[in-house]
CSV table of C-alpha atoms in Angstrom, one decimal:
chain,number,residue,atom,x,y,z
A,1,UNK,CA,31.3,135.8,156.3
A,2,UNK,CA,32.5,135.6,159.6
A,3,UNK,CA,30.6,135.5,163.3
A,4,UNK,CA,31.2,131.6,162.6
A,5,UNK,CA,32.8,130.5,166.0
A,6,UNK,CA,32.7,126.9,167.0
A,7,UNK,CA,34.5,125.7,170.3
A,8,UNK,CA,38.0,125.0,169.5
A,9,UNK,CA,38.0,121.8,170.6
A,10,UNK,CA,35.8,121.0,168.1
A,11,UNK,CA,36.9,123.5,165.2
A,12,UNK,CA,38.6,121.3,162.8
A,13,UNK,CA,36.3,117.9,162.7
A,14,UNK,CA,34.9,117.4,158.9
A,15,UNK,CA,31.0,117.9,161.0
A,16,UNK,CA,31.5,121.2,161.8
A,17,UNK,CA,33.1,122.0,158.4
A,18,UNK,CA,30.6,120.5,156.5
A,19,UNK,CA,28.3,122.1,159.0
A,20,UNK,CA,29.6,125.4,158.3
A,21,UNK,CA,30.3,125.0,154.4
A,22,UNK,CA,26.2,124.0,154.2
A,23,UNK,CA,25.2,127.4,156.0
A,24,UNK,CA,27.6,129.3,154.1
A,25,UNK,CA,26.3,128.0,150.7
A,26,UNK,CA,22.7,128.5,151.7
A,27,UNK,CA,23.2,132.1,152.1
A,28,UNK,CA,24.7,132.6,149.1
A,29,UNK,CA,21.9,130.6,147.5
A,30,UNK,CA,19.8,133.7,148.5
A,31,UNK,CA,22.5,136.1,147.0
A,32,UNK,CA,21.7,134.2,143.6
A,33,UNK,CA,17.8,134.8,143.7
A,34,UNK,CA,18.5,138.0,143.3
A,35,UNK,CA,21.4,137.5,140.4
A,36,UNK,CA,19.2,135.2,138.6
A,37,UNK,CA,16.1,138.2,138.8
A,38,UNK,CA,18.7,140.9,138.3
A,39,UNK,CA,19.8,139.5,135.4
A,40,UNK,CA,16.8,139.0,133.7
A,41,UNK,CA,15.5,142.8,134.5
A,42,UNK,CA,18.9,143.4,132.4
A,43,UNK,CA,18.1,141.7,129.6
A,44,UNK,CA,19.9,138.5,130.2
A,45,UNK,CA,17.8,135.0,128.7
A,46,UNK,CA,17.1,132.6,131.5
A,47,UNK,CA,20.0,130.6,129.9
A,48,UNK,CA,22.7,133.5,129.8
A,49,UNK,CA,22.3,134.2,133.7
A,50,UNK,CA,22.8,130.5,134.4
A,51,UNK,CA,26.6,129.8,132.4
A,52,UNK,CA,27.4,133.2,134.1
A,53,UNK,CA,26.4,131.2,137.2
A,54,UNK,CA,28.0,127.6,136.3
A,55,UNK,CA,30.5,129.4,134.3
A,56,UNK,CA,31.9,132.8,135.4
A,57,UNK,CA,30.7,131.7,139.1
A,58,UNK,CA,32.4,134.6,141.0
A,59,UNK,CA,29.2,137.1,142.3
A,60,UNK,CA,30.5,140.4,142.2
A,61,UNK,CA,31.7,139.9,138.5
A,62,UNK,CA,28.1,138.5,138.0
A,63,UNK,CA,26.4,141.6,139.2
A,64,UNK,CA,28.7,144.0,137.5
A,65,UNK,CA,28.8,142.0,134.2
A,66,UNK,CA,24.6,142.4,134.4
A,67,UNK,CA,24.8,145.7,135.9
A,68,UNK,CA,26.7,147.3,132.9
A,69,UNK,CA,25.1,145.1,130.2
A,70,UNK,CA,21.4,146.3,131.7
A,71,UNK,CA,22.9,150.0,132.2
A,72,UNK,CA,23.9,150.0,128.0
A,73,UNK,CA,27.1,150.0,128.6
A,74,UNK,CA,28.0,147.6,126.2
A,75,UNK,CA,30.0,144.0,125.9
A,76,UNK,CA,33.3,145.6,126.4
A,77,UNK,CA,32.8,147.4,129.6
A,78,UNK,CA,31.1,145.0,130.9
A,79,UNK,CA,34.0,142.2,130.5
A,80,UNK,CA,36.4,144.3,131.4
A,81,UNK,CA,34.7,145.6,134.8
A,82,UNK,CA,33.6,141.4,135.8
A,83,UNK,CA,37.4,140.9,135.4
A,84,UNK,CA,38.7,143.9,137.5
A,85,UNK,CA,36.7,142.6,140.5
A,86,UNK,CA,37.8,138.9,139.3
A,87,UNK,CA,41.5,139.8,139.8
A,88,UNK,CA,41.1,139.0,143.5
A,89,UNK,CA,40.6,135.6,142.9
A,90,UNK,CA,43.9,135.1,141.3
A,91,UNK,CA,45.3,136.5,144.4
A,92,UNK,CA,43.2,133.9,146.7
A,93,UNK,CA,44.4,131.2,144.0
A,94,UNK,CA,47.9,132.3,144.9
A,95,UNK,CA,48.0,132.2,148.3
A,96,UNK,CA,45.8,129.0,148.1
A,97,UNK,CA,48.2,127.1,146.3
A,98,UNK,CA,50.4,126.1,148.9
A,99,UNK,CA,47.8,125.5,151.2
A,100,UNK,CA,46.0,122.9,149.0
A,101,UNK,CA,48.9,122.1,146.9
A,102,UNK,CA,46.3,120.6,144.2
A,103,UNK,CA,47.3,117.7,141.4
A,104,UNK,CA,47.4,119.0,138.3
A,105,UNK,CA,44.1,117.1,137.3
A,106,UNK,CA,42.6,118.8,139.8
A,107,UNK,CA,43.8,122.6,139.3
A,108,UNK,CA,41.1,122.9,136.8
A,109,UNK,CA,37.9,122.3,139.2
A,110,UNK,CA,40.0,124.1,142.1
A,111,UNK,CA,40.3,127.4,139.9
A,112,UNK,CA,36.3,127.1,139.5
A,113,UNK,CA,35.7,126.8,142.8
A,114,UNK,CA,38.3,129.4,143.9
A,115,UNK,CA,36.1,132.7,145.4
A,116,UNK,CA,35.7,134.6,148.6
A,117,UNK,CA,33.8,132.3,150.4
A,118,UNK,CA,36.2,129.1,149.9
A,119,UNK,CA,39.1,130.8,150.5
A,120,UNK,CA,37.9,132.0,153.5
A,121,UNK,CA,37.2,128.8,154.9
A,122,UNK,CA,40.3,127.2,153.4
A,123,UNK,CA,42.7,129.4,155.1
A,124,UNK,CA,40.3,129.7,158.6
A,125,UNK,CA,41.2,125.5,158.8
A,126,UNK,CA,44.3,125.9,157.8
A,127,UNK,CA,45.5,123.5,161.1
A,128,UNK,CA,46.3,120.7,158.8
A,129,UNK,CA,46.2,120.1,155.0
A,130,UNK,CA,43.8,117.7,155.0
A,131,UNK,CA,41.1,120.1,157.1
A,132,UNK,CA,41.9,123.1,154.6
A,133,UNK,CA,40.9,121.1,151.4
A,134,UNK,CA,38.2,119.5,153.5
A,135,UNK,CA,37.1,123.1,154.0
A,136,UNK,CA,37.6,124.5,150.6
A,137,UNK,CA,35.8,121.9,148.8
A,138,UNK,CA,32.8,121.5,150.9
A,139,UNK,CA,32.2,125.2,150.9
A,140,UNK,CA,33.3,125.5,147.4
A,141,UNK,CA,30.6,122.7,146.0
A,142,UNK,CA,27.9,124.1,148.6
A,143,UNK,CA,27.9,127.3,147.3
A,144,UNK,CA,28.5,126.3,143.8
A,145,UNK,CA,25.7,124.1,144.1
A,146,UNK,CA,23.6,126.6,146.0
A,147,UNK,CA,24.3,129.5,143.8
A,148,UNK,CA,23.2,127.6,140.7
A,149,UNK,CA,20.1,126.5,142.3
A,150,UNK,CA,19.6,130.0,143.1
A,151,UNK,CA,20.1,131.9,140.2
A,152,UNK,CA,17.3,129.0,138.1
A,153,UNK,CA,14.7,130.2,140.6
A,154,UNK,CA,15.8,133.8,140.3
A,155,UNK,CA,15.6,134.2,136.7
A,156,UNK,CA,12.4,131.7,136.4
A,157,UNK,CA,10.6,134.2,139.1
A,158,UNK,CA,11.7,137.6,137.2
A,159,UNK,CA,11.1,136.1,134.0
A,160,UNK,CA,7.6,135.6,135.1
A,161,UNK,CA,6.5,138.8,135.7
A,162,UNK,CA,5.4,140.9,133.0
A,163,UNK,CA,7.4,144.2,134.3
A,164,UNK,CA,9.8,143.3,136.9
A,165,UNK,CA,10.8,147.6,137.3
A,166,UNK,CA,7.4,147.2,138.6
A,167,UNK,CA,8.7,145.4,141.8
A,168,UNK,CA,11.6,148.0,142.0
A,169,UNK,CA,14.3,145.4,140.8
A,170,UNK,CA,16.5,148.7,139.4
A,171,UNK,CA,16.8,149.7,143.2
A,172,UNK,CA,17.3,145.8,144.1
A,173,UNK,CA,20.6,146.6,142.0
A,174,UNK,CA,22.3,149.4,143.9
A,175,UNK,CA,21.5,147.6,147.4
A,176,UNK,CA,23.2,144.1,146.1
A,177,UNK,CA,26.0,146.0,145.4
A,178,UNK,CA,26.0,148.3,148.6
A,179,UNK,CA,25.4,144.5,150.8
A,180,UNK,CA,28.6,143.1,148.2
A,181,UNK,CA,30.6,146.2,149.3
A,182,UNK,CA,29.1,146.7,153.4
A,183,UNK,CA,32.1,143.9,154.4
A,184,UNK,CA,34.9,145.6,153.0
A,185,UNK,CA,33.5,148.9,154.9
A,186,UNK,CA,33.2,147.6,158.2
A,187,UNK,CA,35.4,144.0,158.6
A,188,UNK,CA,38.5,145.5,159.3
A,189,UNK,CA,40.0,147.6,162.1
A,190,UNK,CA,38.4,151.3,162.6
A,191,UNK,CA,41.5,152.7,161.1
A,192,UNK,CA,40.6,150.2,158.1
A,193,UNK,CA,37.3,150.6,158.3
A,194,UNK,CA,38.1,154.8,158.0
A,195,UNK,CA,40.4,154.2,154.7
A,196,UNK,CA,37.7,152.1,153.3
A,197,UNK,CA,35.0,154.5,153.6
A,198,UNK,CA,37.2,157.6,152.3
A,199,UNK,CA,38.2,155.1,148.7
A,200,UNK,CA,34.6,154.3,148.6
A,201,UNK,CA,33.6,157.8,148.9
A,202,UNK,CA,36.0,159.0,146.5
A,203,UNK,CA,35.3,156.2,144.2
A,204,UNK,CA,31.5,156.8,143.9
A,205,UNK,CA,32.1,160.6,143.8
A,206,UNK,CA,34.2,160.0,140.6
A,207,UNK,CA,31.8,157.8,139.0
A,208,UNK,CA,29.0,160.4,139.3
A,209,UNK,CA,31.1,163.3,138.2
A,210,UNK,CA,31.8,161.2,135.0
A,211,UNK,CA,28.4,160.1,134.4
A,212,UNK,CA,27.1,163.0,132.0
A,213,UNK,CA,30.6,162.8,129.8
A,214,UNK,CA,31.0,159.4,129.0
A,215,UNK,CA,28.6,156.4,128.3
A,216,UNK,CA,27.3,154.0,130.6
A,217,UNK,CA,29.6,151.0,132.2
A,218,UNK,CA,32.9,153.9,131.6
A,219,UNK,CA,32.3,156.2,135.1
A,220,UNK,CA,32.6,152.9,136.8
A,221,UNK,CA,36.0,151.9,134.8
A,222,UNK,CA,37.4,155.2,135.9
A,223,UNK,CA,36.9,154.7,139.4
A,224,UNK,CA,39.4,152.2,139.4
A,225,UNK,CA,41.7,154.3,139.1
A,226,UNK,CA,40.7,156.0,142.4
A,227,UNK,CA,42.3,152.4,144.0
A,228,UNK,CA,45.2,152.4,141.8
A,229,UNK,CA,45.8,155.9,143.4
A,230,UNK,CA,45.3,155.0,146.7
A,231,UNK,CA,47.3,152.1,146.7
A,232,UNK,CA,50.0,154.0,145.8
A,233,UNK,CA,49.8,157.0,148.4
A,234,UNK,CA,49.0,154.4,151.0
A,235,UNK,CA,51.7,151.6,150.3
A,236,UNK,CA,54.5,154.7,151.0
A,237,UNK,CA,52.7,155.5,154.5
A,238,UNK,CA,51.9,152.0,155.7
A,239,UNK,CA,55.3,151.2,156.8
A,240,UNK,CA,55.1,153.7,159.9
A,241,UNK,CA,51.5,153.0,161.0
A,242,UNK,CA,52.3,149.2,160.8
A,243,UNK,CA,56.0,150.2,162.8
A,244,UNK,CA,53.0,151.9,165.8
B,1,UNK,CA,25.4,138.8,124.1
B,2,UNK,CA,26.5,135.3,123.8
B,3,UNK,CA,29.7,135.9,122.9
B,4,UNK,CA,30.5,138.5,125.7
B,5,UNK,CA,28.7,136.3,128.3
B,6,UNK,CA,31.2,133.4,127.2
B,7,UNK,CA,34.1,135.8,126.9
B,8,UNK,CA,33.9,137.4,130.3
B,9,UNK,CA,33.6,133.9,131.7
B,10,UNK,CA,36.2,132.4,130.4
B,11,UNK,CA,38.4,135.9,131.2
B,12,UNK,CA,37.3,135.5,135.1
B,13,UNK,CA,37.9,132.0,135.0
B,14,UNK,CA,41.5,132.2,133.7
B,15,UNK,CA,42.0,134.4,136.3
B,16,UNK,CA,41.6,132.3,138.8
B,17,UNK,CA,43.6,129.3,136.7
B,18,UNK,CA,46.2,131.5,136.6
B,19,UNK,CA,46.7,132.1,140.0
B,20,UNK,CA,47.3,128.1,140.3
B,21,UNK,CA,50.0,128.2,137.1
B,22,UNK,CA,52.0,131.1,137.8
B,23,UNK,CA,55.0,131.3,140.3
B,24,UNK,CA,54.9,132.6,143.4
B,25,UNK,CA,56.3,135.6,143.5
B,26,UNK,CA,55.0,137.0,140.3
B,27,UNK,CA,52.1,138.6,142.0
B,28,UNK,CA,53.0,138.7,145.6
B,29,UNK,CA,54.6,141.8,145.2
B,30,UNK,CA,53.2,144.0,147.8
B,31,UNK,CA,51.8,146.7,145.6
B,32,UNK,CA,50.2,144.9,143.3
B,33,UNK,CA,48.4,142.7,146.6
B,34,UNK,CA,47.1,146.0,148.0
B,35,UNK,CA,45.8,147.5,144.9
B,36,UNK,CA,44.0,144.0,144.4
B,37,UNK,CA,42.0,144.4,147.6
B,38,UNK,CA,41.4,148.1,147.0
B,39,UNK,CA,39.7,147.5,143.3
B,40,UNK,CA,36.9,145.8,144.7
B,41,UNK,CA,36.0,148.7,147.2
B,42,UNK,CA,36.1,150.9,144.1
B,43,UNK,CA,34.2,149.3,141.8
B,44,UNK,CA,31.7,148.7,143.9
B,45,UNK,CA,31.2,151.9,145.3
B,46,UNK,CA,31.0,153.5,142.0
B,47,UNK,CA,28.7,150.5,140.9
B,48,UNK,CA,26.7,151.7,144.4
B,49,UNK,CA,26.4,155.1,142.6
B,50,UNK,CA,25.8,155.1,139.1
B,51,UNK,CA,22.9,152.2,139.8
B,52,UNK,CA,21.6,154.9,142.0
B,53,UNK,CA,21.9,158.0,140.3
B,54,UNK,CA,22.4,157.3,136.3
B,55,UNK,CA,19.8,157.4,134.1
B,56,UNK,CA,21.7,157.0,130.8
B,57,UNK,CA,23.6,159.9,130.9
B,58,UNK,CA,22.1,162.2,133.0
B,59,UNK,CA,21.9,162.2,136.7
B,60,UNK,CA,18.7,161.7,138.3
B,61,UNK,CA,17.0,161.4,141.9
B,62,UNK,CA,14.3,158.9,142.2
B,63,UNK,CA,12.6,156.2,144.0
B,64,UNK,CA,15.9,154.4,143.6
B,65,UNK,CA,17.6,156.8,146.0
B,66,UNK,CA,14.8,155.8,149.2
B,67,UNK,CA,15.9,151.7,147.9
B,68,UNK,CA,19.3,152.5,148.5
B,69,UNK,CA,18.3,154.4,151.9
B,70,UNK,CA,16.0,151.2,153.2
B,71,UNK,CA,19.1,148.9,152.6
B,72,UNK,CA,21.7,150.9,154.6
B,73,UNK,CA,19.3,150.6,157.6
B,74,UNK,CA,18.9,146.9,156.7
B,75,UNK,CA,22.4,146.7,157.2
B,76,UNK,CA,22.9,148.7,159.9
B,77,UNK,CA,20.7,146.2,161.4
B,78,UNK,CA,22.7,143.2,160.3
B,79,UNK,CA,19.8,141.7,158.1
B,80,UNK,CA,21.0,139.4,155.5
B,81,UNK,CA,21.8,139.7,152.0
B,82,UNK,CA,18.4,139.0,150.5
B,83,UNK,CA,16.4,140.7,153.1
B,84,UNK,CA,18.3,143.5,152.2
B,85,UNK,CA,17.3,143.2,148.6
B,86,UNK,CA,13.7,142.8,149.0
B,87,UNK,CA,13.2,145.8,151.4
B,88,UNK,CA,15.4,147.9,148.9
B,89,UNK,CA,13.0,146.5,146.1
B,90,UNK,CA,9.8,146.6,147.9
B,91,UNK,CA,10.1,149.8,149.8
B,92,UNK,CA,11.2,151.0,145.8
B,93,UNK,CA,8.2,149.9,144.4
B,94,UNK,CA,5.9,151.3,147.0
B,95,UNK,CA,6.7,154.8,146.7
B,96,UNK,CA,6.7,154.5,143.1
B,97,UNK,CA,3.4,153.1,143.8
B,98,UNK,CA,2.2,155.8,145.7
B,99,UNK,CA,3.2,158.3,142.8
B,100,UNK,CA,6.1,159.9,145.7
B,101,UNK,CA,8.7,159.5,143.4
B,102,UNK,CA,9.0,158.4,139.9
């Protein structure tokens, strides 16, 4: 996201949201090519990758949820590690819902469309109601539309092939989630940017040391506890460095 | 599979209902808003390095390792998402190809 800068004058018009809310969707339409593969080098039918797509419809989940099913690590894990890195989007739905103030017919559609990408362009036009929704929805159908598309061509392209390792799709997985992750490493401020690197670092390091003692889908489980940690430690120093 | 593929969805999906339904200031305490944002990072990064390095249970360096290597450099050179994947992938399969790495 982001590097989106429109003259100001212009910012807010619906043509320049829509305009924005198309590109956004078509590059997450790309993202889904890959889900839709991914998935069915883990396993998934051609079926199963699309309701996690029209269903689920929140990527990293996606990836993890095909990730641990394709690693064995079983139904549980895999749940359980979607809805971890689902928990933000209660969070966006949160601080959403004053911005949008949906009816309550339409909280249910809302909450599907509620992920990174629309929340980010809800709360970037946040100048007047009427431009955030205009910005949440359009994004939120483009992408939704997008991804769907996406993930049918994916998983119709992998299924295709006779042995999709063959095309190195098990190193396709580790670099979706490294480009899922790159963001969160290098969005913020250097000093951000630093404390984002040393949890990711940490986190990872965990996960390999607990690879040989537990089974597959648990290392990754475990290294959320790194975060848990490091929320902690850093919540008791951020009020000085914020005070600078 | 069916049943965990219809689980997890609806789990991920009441998650985001329930951010809608609940007051305001049940989850706007500050703690719980930074650990929110840090889970991602985590998971992720461990998701980064048991993709990389796991094979079952054992811990292995192959052609998977030079994928993962291909796609920092496509980042570092601001290539987007799916070029990423496909250099990772290709540059994967070529090695493998070559009989460099298994």
């Amino acid at each position: 996201m982001g590097g989106k800068r429109g003259g100001r004058g212009t910012d807010g018009d619906t043509g320049s949201i829509d305009r924005n809310a198309l590109g956004i969707g078509i590059a997450t339409g790309a993202y889904a090519l890959s889900f839709g593969a991914i998935s069915v080098a883990s396993g998934l039918s051609v079926l199963q990758a699309q309701t996690l797509s029209l269903f689920m419809f929140t990527g990293a989940s996606q990836f993890a949820f095909v990730g641990v099913i394709g690693a064995g690590g079983g139904a549980v894990i895999a749940i359980v590690t979607a809805m971890l890195l689902g928990a933000r989007n209660s969070l966006y739905a949160l601080s959403l819902g004053p911005v949008l103030s949906p009816k309550r017919t339409v909280i249910p559609i809302t909450a599907l469309l509620t992920i990174d990408e629309s929340t980010a362009m809800a709360l970037r036009y946040d100048q007047s109601k009427k431009a955030s929704r205009r910005a949440f929805f359009a994004t939120g159908i483009s992408v939704y539309v997008f991804w769907n598309i996406g993930t049918l061509f994916g998983s119709l392209g992998a299924s295709a092939l006779s042995d999709p390792g063959i095309l190195g799709l098990d190193a396709a997985i580790p670099a979706g989630f490294l480009a899922l992750l790159w963001p969160r490493l290098t969005g913020g401020s250097s000093s951000d940017n630093r404390k984002m690197w040393a949890l990711a670092i940490m986190s990872a390091a965990v996960a390999m040391a607990l690879i040989p003692f537990l089974r597959p889908g648990l290392p990754v489980l475990f290294s959320a506890l790194v975060a848990v940690a490091a929320a902690l430690l850093w919540g008791k120093t951020s009020r000085p460095i914020e005070g600078e | 599979m069916w049943a965990s593929i219809l689980i997890a969805s609806f789990g991920t999906y009441a998650e985001k209902l329930l951010g809608y339904l609940l007051p305001v200031h049940m989850l706007e305490r500050e703690s719980v808003r930074r650990m929110t944002g840090l889970l991602p990072v985590s998971l992720l990064a461990a998701l980064v390095a048991v993709q990389t390095f796991a094979v079952d249970q054992a811990l292995a360096i192959d052609a998977r390792l030079l994928g993962l290597g291909v796609a920092v450099v496509a980042l570092l050179l601001r290539a987007p998402f799916l070029v990423v994947i496909i250099v990772a992938a290709a540059s994967t399969a070529l090695v493998r190809w070559l009989g460099w790495l298994p």
